[in-house]
């Protein structure tokens, strides 16, 4: 099986549409029309998806892997903003790149939140999105932006593959720098309570609040989290995944790799990250995905390359985001997931099925997109949000310890 697992077919499609205008040195005259055309193709695709079974869209014909667009995308407006910032249309030697198209799609997605239902919930991936890979949160500016979202009434969650069960201290360690800013800024309790952590992709829900000493601290919300899986099916899935990973270790000569089994995951990692080779990790992921696809598993899962390790988790970020939508009573179109892993070997990819997404490449870019998001929230004037689901005791403070 030869798959272009390092490519995104939709972005490649747009890149190819822009190419003739660039080659003819006519971007200033043609690019806006090209983006308007893509905007129309997306609208047509959305309309056909809504009617279910109403045939294949032109976009679907051209990009068989294209997913769901949960909102319209004002691409022509996003292009105009981006081009005014970076003068892409003036370039004669460097054609619009994959990353620029990714950024324009992000900007269009952010602009879409200017219209109702607006933005009510943002989930962030952890590694490479809020902090550097394998490190802890350490950015005061980014913390201030997250506080800005919370203060604007938006619920925010860290939705990470990192699965430490309900051991709150381990997640608190990863986001210590964020919690410190919340404390320093004396964020009110109702603002803090809009912040959640969902560990193990979708398996463990925790919520922020003030502890007995008045500090921002995470508390388990296992009692109100409805994302659960059949134990026997989960064990059977992890057995298949573990066998596949061990086979990859042997076949690909990853002699220094460790295979670890957790309650909700099986992973392959190296004590020294520099022993990890990207190609071998991708191969191990695709083999695991293939083995699991053959078994027709009864529980959702996620097999991904984490950069220096491979994991197969029970559940995925789509389940996690869906869980928040039920908990907080927000529609898909009012949610946003920000992450760095949107290739088929990545673990943010699954969230596309559940909500609009921004594909960023590092925490600095997260800050850049959040500047745009906060601008849109400042300007927005849409109706008041629906109240959280009544059984969401999550909105109430926990009983005093
Ligand atoms: P994310 O980018 O925040 O989703 O985190 C992904 C990283 O979390 C992986 O690359 C691993 O290094 C780490 N991790 C820790 N525990 C787990 C687990 O149980 N499953 C998957 N990844 C884990
Ligand atoms: Mg990540």
Short mmCIF file of C-alpha atoms and ligand atoms in Angstrom, two decimals:
data_model
loop_
_atom_site.label_atom_id
_atom_site.label_comp_id
_atom_site.label_asym_id
_atom_site.label_seq_id
_atom_site.Cartn_x
_atom_site.Cartn_y
_atom_site.Cartn_z
CA UNK A 1 0.00 0.00 0.00
CA UNK A 2 1.56 3.26 -1.09
CA UNK A 3 -0.19 6.15 0.61
CA UNK A 4 0.74 9.80 0.54
CA UNK A 5 0.57 9.90 4.33
CA UNK A 6 2.69 13.05 4.43
CA UNK A 7 0.32 15.05 2.19
CA UNK A 8 -3.05 16.69 2.62
CA UNK A 9 -4.95 16.19 -0.61
CA UNK A 10 -7.25 19.18 -0.15
CA UNK A 11 -4.36 21.61 0.37
CA UNK A 12 -2.52 20.09 -2.61
CA UNK A 13 -5.68 20.59 -4.70
CA UNK A 14 -5.87 24.30 -3.82
CA UNK A 15 -2.15 24.69 -4.43
CA UNK A 16 -2.55 23.26 -7.93
CA UNK A 17 -5.46 25.60 -8.65
CA UNK A 18 -3.30 28.60 -7.73
CA UNK A 19 -0.34 27.47 -9.80
CA UNK A 20 -1.36 28.67 -13.30
CA UNK A 21 -2.00 32.23 -12.06
CA UNK A 22 1.43 32.28 -10.48
CA UNK A 23 3.15 30.82 -13.55
CA UNK A 24 1.50 33.47 -15.75
CA UNK A 25 2.57 36.18 -13.30
CA UNK A 26 -1.10 37.04 -12.93
CA UNK A 27 -1.78 36.34 -9.26
CA UNK A 28 -3.00 39.86 -8.56
CA UNK A 29 -5.68 39.41 -11.21
CA UNK A 30 -6.57 35.75 -10.65
CA UNK A 31 -5.96 34.57 -7.07
CA UNK A 32 -9.06 36.17 -5.56
CA UNK A 33 -11.23 34.40 -8.15
CA UNK A 34 -9.51 31.11 -7.46
CA UNK A 35 -10.25 31.39 -3.75
CA UNK A 36 -13.83 32.41 -4.51
CA UNK A 37 -14.16 29.29 -6.66
CA UNK A 38 -12.89 27.07 -3.83
CA UNK A 39 -15.35 28.80 -1.52
CA UNK A 40 -18.16 27.86 -3.92
CA UNK A 41 -16.95 24.27 -4.23
CA UNK A 42 -17.05 24.00 -0.43
CA UNK A 43 -20.58 25.42 -0.31
CA UNK A 44 -21.71 22.91 -2.93
CA UNK A 45 -20.01 20.10 -0.99
CA UNK A 46 -21.73 21.19 2.24
CA UNK A 47 -25.12 21.33 0.55
CA UNK A 48 -24.70 17.84 -0.92
CA UNK A 49 -23.46 16.41 2.40
CA UNK A 50 -26.50 17.90 4.14
CA UNK A 51 -28.90 16.10 1.82
CA UNK A 52 -27.03 12.81 2.53
CA UNK A 53 -26.82 10.42 -0.37
CA UNK A 54 -27.39 13.23 -2.84
CA UNK A 55 -24.41 12.26 -4.99
CA UNK A 56 -20.81 13.33 -4.95
CA UNK A 57 -19.73 16.97 -5.01
CA UNK A 58 -17.20 18.31 -7.49
CA UNK A 59 -14.86 18.77 -4.54
CA UNK A 60 -15.40 15.15 -3.51
CA UNK A 61 -14.60 14.02 -7.06
CA UNK A 62 -11.34 15.93 -7.03
CA UNK A 63 -10.37 15.25 -3.43
CA UNK A 64 -11.73 11.83 -2.40
CA UNK A 65 -10.35 12.23 1.13
CA UNK A 66 -12.04 15.58 1.77
CA UNK A 67 -13.89 15.68 5.08
CA UNK A 68 -16.75 17.69 6.52
CA UNK A 69 -16.83 21.49 6.55
CA UNK A 70 -18.82 22.42 9.64
CA UNK A 71 -19.14 26.09 8.62
CA UNK A 72 -18.91 28.08 5.40
CA UNK A 73 -15.38 29.36 4.80
CA UNK A 74 -14.95 32.99 3.68
CA UNK A 75 -11.83 32.15 1.68
CA UNK A 76 -11.86 35.18 -0.62
CA UNK A 77 -11.95 37.48 2.42
CA UNK A 78 -9.22 35.46 4.14
CA UNK A 79 -7.06 35.66 1.02
CA UNK A 80 -7.55 39.44 0.88
CA UNK A 81 -6.41 39.81 4.52
CA UNK A 82 -3.48 37.42 4.08
CA UNK A 83 -2.37 39.02 0.83
CA UNK A 84 -2.55 42.49 2.36
CA UNK A 85 -0.31 41.24 5.19
CA UNK A 86 2.28 39.32 3.17
CA UNK A 87 1.88 40.48 -0.45
CA UNK A 88 1.88 36.93 -1.78
CA UNK A 89 0.35 38.09 -5.09
CA UNK A 90 3.36 40.33 -5.75
CA UNK A 91 5.78 37.42 -5.72
CA UNK A 92 7.38 36.32 -8.97
CA UNK A 93 9.77 33.60 -7.84
CA UNK A 94 8.08 31.80 -4.95
CA UNK A 95 4.65 30.27 -5.54
CA UNK A 96 2.09 30.05 -2.71
CA UNK A 97 3.24 27.24 -0.45
CA UNK A 98 1.50 24.44 1.37
CA UNK A 99 1.93 26.31 4.65
CA UNK A 100 0.48 29.53 3.27
CA UNK A 101 -2.60 27.71 2.02
CA UNK A 102 -2.93 26.04 5.42
CA UNK A 103 -2.73 29.50 7.06
CA UNK A 104 -5.33 31.00 4.70
CA UNK A 105 -7.69 28.12 5.47
CA UNK A 106 -7.11 28.80 9.18
CA UNK A 107 -7.82 32.49 8.75
CA UNK A 108 -11.04 31.77 6.84
CA UNK A 109 -12.12 29.40 9.61
CA UNK A 110 -11.48 32.08 12.23
CA UNK A 111 -13.40 34.67 10.19
CA UNK A 112 -16.34 32.25 9.99
CA UNK A 113 -16.83 32.65 13.74
CA UNK A 114 -17.82 36.27 13.20
CA UNK A 115 -21.26 34.91 12.21
CA UNK A 116 -23.77 33.08 14.42
CA UNK A 117 -23.56 30.70 16.19
CA UNK A 118 -20.13 32.18 16.93
CA UNK A 119 -17.45 30.51 19.02
CA UNK A 120 -18.36 28.81 22.32
CA UNK A 121 -15.72 26.15 22.84
CA UNK A 122 -12.05 25.81 21.90
CA UNK A 123 -10.02 22.64 22.43
CA UNK A 124 -6.25 22.68 22.18
CA UNK A 125 -3.92 19.80 21.54
CA UNK A 126 -0.99 19.75 23.98
CA UNK A 127 2.40 18.80 22.52
CA UNK A 128 3.53 21.16 19.73
CA UNK A 129 0.36 23.27 20.13
CA UNK A 130 0.45 24.70 23.68
CA UNK A 131 3.98 23.61 24.54
CA UNK A 132 7.00 22.19 22.77
CA UNK A 133 7.02 18.42 22.18
CA UNK A 134 7.40 16.58 25.47
CA UNK A 135 7.85 19.83 27.45
CA UNK A 136 5.60 21.78 29.80
CA UNK A 137 3.60 24.97 29.27
CA UNK A 138 5.88 28.00 29.63
CA UNK A 139 4.43 30.90 27.63
CA UNK A 140 2.97 33.87 29.50
CA UNK A 141 1.60 35.53 26.36
CA UNK A 142 -0.21 32.37 25.28
CA UNK A 143 -1.55 32.00 28.84
CA UNK A 144 -2.92 35.55 28.63
CA UNK A 145 -4.65 34.72 25.35
CA UNK A 146 -6.26 31.61 26.84
CA UNK A 147 -7.41 33.71 29.77
CA UNK A 148 -8.85 36.16 27.21
CA UNK A 149 -10.92 33.35 25.66
CA UNK A 150 -12.20 32.25 29.07
CA UNK A 151 -13.01 35.81 30.09
CA UNK A 152 -15.00 36.21 26.84
CA UNK A 153 -17.22 33.33 27.98
CA UNK A 154 -15.62 30.66 25.77
CA UNK A 155 -15.04 27.24 27.37
CA UNK A 156 -11.53 25.94 26.76
CA UNK A 157 -10.10 22.43 27.01
CA UNK A 158 -6.70 20.88 26.66
CA UNK A 159 -7.53 17.70 24.72
CA UNK A 160 -4.37 15.66 24.75
CA UNK A 161 -3.34 12.10 24.06
CA UNK A 162 -1.23 12.20 27.20
CA UNK A 163 -3.11 9.84 29.46
CA UNK A 164 -2.37 9.93 33.19
CA UNK A 165 -5.73 8.53 34.30
CA UNK A 166 -7.30 10.77 36.93
CA UNK A 167 -3.94 11.75 38.45
CA UNK A 168 -4.58 15.53 38.40
CA UNK A 169 -1.06 16.37 39.59
CA UNK A 170 0.48 14.96 36.39
CA UNK A 171 -1.66 17.16 34.12
CA UNK A 172 -1.09 20.14 36.45
CA UNK A 173 2.66 19.63 36.02
CA UNK A 174 2.29 19.89 32.20
CA UNK A 175 0.31 23.16 32.49
CA UNK A 176 1.94 24.62 35.62
CA UNK A 177 2.97 27.75 33.69
CA UNK A 178 -0.62 28.34 32.62
CA UNK A 179 -2.05 27.82 36.11
CA UNK A 180 0.52 30.24 37.53
CA UNK A 181 -0.70 32.98 35.21
CA UNK A 182 -4.33 32.24 36.15
CA UNK A 183 -3.33 32.64 39.82
CA UNK A 184 -1.20 35.74 39.25
CA UNK A 185 -4.04 37.38 37.34
CA UNK A 186 -6.51 36.37 40.08
CA UNK A 187 -8.90 34.89 37.53
CA UNK A 188 -12.37 34.60 39.11
CA UNK A 189 -13.58 31.09 39.92
CA UNK A 190 -16.36 31.14 37.32
CA UNK A 191 -13.75 31.95 34.67
CA UNK A 192 -11.45 29.15 35.89
CA UNK A 193 -14.30 26.66 35.80
CA UNK A 194 -14.59 27.14 32.04
CA UNK A 195 -11.21 25.41 31.66
CA UNK A 196 -11.01 21.63 31.30
CA UNK A 197 -8.42 18.97 30.62
CA UNK A 198 -9.33 15.84 28.70
CA UNK A 199 -6.54 13.27 28.94
CA UNK A 200 -6.01 10.07 26.93
CA UNK A 201 -7.68 11.65 23.86
CA UNK A 202 -11.19 11.44 25.41
CA UNK A 203 -10.90 9.13 28.39
CA UNK A 204 -10.36 11.33 31.45
CA UNK A 205 -12.16 14.62 32.19
CA UNK A 206 -10.85 17.12 34.73
CA UNK A 207 -11.99 20.68 35.44
CA UNK A 208 -10.20 23.67 36.87
CA UNK A 209 -11.32 25.40 40.04
CA UNK A 210 -9.82 26.96 43.15
CA UNK A 211 -8.59 24.48 45.72
CA UNK A 212 -8.79 24.90 49.51
CA UNK A 213 -5.71 27.13 49.45
CA UNK A 214 -7.27 29.33 46.77
CA UNK A 215 -5.00 28.05 43.99
CA UNK A 216 -6.09 27.03 40.50
CA UNK A 217 -6.20 23.23 40.57
CA UNK A 218 -7.70 20.40 38.51
CA UNK A 219 -10.37 18.11 39.89
CA UNK A 220 -11.75 14.89 38.41
CA UNK A 221 -15.10 15.13 36.63
CA UNK A 222 -15.33 11.41 35.98
CA UNK A 223 -18.86 11.41 37.40
CA UNK A 224 -20.25 13.64 34.63
CA UNK A 225 -18.18 12.39 31.67
CA UNK A 226 -20.18 10.10 29.40
CA UNK A 227 -17.40 8.92 27.06
CA UNK A 228 -16.86 5.30 28.10
CA UNK A 229 -15.93 2.11 26.26
CA UNK A 230 -16.65 -1.57 26.53
CA UNK A 231 -13.78 -3.04 28.56
CA UNK A 232 -13.57 -6.38 26.76
CA UNK A 233 -13.58 -4.73 23.31
CA UNK A 234 -10.96 -2.21 24.45
CA UNK A 235 -8.69 -4.98 25.74
CA UNK A 236 -9.10 -6.97 22.52
CA UNK A 237 -8.19 -3.88 20.47
CA UNK A 238 -5.10 -3.16 22.55
CA UNK A 239 -4.02 -6.81 22.19
CA UNK A 240 -4.09 -6.46 18.38
CA UNK A 241 -2.31 -3.10 18.56
CA UNK A 242 0.38 -4.38 20.92
CA UNK A 243 1.09 -7.38 18.71
CA UNK A 244 1.38 -5.07 15.70
CA UNK A 245 3.76 -2.66 17.46
CA UNK A 246 5.96 -5.51 18.71
CA UNK A 247 6.08 -6.94 15.19
CA UNK A 248 7.14 -3.53 13.86
CA UNK A 249 9.89 -3.30 16.46
CA UNK A 250 11.26 -6.64 15.22
CA UNK A 251 10.73 -6.11 11.50
CA UNK A 252 12.10 -2.57 11.38
CA UNK A 253 14.99 -3.27 13.72
CA UNK A 254 13.94 -0.74 16.36
CA UNK A 255 16.07 -2.54 18.91
CA UNK A 256 16.11 0.35 21.39
CA UNK A 257 12.34 0.79 21.42
CA UNK A 258 10.18 0.05 24.46
CA UNK A 259 6.58 -1.10 24.17
CA UNK A 260 4.38 -0.05 27.08
CA UNK A 261 0.81 -1.03 27.83
CA UNK A 262 -1.58 1.22 29.77
CA UNK A 263 -5.26 0.78 30.64
CA UNK A 264 -6.37 2.77 27.60
CA UNK A 265 -3.31 2.76 25.34
CA UNK A 266 -0.29 0.92 24.04
CA UNK A 267 2.81 2.85 23.07
CA UNK A 268 6.22 2.46 21.47
CA UNK A 269 8.88 4.91 22.64
CA UNK A 270 12.62 5.36 22.94
CA UNK A 271 14.55 6.37 26.06
CA UNK A 272 16.64 8.59 23.78
CA UNK A 273 14.34 10.48 21.38
CA UNK A 274 17.13 10.72 18.81
CA UNK A 275 16.84 6.95 18.24
CA UNK A 276 13.38 7.49 16.72
CA UNK A 277 13.29 7.56 12.91
CA UNK A 278 10.25 9.26 11.41
CA UNK A 279 9.84 6.76 8.58
CA UNK A 280 9.90 3.76 10.91
CA UNK A 281 7.37 5.41 13.22
CA UNK A 282 5.05 6.18 10.28
CA UNK A 283 5.39 2.60 9.05
CA UNK A 284 4.52 1.27 12.52
CA UNK A 285 1.44 3.55 12.65
CA UNK A 286 0.19 2.53 9.21
CA UNK A 287 0.72 -1.14 10.04
CA UNK A 288 -1.24 -0.78 13.28
CA UNK A 289 -4.03 1.10 11.48
CA UNK A 290 -4.10 -1.65 8.87
CA UNK A 291 -4.24 -4.45 11.44
CA UNK A 292 -7.05 -2.71 13.33
CA UNK A 293 -9.02 -1.96 10.16
CA UNK A 294 -8.91 -5.66 9.27
CA UNK A 295 -10.40 -6.56 12.67
CA UNK A 296 -13.40 -4.25 12.35
CA UNK A 297 -12.99 -3.09 15.95
CA UNK A 298 -16.06 -2.30 18.05
CA UNK A 299 -14.50 0.71 19.82
CA UNK A 300 -13.07 3.91 18.30
CA UNK A 301 -9.31 4.25 18.46
CA UNK A 302 -6.42 6.39 17.34
CA UNK A 303 -3.07 5.10 16.06
CA UNK A 304 -0.59 7.91 15.57
CA UNK A 305 3.01 9.07 15.30
CA UNK A 306 3.63 11.47 18.18
CA UNK A 307 6.91 12.77 16.73
CA UNK A 308 9.26 10.51 18.69
CA UNK A 309 6.84 7.74 19.67
CA UNK A 310 3.86 5.75 18.39
CA UNK A 311 0.63 5.25 20.29
CA UNK A 312 -2.58 3.38 19.82
CA UNK A 313 -5.19 4.86 22.14
CA UNK A 314 -8.70 3.72 22.93
CA UNK A 315 -10.96 6.53 21.71
CA UNK A 316 -9.82 9.61 19.83
CA UNK A 317 -10.18 13.40 19.80
CA UNK A 318 -13.41 13.22 17.83
CA UNK A 319 -14.97 11.35 20.76
CA UNK A 320 -13.44 13.91 23.12
CA UNK A 321 -14.83 16.93 21.27
CA UNK A 322 -18.23 15.23 20.89
CA UNK A 323 -18.23 14.64 24.65
CA UNK A 324 -17.71 18.37 25.30
CA UNK A 325 -20.45 19.28 22.82
CA UNK A 326 -22.90 17.15 24.82
CA UNK A 327 -21.60 18.34 28.18
CA UNK A 328 -21.68 22.05 27.34
CA UNK A 329 -24.61 21.95 24.94
CA UNK A 330 -22.77 23.56 22.03
CA UNK A 331 -23.29 22.82 18.32
CA UNK A 332 -20.41 21.59 16.19
CA UNK A 333 -20.26 24.85 14.25
CA UNK A 334 -19.55 26.79 17.49
CA UNK A 335 -16.52 24.65 18.40
CA UNK A 336 -12.90 24.83 17.31
CA UNK A 337 -10.02 22.40 17.72
CA UNK A 338 -6.45 23.69 17.40
CA UNK A 339 -3.74 21.11 16.79
CA UNK A 340 -0.58 20.20 14.91
CA UNK A 341 -1.28 16.63 13.76
CA UNK A 342 -3.75 16.58 10.89
CA UNK A 343 -2.12 14.01 8.63
CA UNK A 344 -3.58 10.49 8.64
CA UNK A 345 -0.75 9.43 10.96
CA UNK A 346 -1.60 12.22 13.43
CA UNK A 347 -3.99 12.29 16.37
CA UNK A 348 -5.67 15.66 15.73
CA UNK A 349 -6.96 14.33 12.41
CA UNK A 350 -9.92 12.59 14.11
CA UNK A 351 -11.27 15.88 15.51
CA UNK A 352 -12.07 17.09 11.96
CA UNK A 353 -15.14 14.86 12.02
CA UNK A 354 -16.51 16.70 15.06
CA UNK A 355 -15.75 20.40 14.65
CA UNK A 356 -13.93 23.11 12.67
CA UNK A 357 -10.16 22.92 13.10
CA UNK A 358 -7.07 25.08 12.87
CA UNK A 359 -3.92 23.28 11.77
CA UNK A 360 -0.90 24.96 13.31
CA UNK A 361 2.73 23.81 13.43
CA UNK A 362 4.05 25.10 16.76
CA UNK A 363 3.05 27.13 19.85
CA UNK A 364 4.17 30.41 18.22
CA UNK A 365 1.66 29.85 15.45
CA UNK A 366 -0.98 29.03 18.07
CA UNK A 367 -0.40 32.56 19.43
CA UNK A 368 -0.72 34.06 15.95
CA UNK A 369 -4.05 32.37 15.25
CA UNK A 370 -5.34 33.25 18.71
CA UNK A 371 -4.68 36.93 18.00
CA UNK A 372 -7.10 36.61 15.06
CA UNK A 373 -9.59 34.60 17.12
CA UNK A 374 -9.63 37.19 19.92
CA UNK A 375 -10.10 39.98 17.36
CA UNK A 376 -13.16 38.19 15.98
CA UNK A 377 -14.56 37.68 19.48
CA UNK A 378 -14.03 41.38 20.25
CA UNK A 379 -15.98 42.39 17.16
CA UNK A 380 -18.64 39.69 17.36
CA UNK A 381 -22.16 40.57 18.27
CA UNK A 382 -24.10 37.34 18.08
CA UNK A 383 -26.89 36.12 20.37
CA UNK A 384 -26.21 34.88 23.91
CA UNK A 385 -24.95 31.29 24.23
CA UNK A 386 -27.26 28.44 25.21
CA UNK A 387 -26.89 27.34 28.83
CA UNK A 388 -24.90 24.19 29.55
CA UNK A 389 -26.76 20.90 29.74
CA UNK A 390 -28.63 20.72 33.05
CA UNK A 391 -26.86 17.57 34.21
CA UNK A 392 -23.57 19.38 33.64
CA UNK A 393 -22.82 19.93 37.30
CA UNK A 394 -19.53 20.90 35.70
CA UNK A 395 -20.71 24.48 35.64
CA UNK A 396 -21.05 24.46 39.43
CA UNK A 397 -18.18 24.58 41.88
CA UNK A 398 -17.33 21.28 43.55
CA UNK A 399 -18.31 20.91 47.21
CA UNK A 400 -15.87 22.50 49.64
CA UNK A 401 -13.25 19.94 50.69
P1 LIG B 1 -0.77 15.55 22.29
O1 LIG B 1 0.02 16.09 21.15
O2 LIG B 1 -1.03 16.57 23.36
O3 LIG B 1 -2.01 14.84 21.87
O4 LIG B 1 0.17 14.49 23.04
C1 LIG B 1 0.76 13.39 22.36
C2 LIG B 1 1.90 12.85 23.15
O5 LIG B 1 1.50 12.48 24.48
C3 LIG B 1 2.45 11.56 22.59
O6 LIG B 1 3.33 11.77 21.51
C4 LIG B 1 3.16 10.95 23.80
O7 LIG B 1 4.51 11.39 23.86
C5 LIG B 1 2.39 11.50 25.00
N1 LIG B 1 1.62 10.48 25.72
C6 LIG B 1 1.70 10.23 27.04
N2 LIG B 1 0.83 9.27 27.40
C7 LIG B 1 0.17 8.88 26.28
C8 LIG B 1 -0.87 7.94 26.04
O8 LIG B 1 -1.37 7.24 26.92
N3 LIG B 1 -1.29 7.85 24.76
C9 LIG B 1 -0.79 8.62 23.76
N4 LIG B 1 0.18 9.53 23.96
C10 LIG B 1 0.67 9.67 25.22
MG1 LIG B 2 0.36 17.56 19.24
#
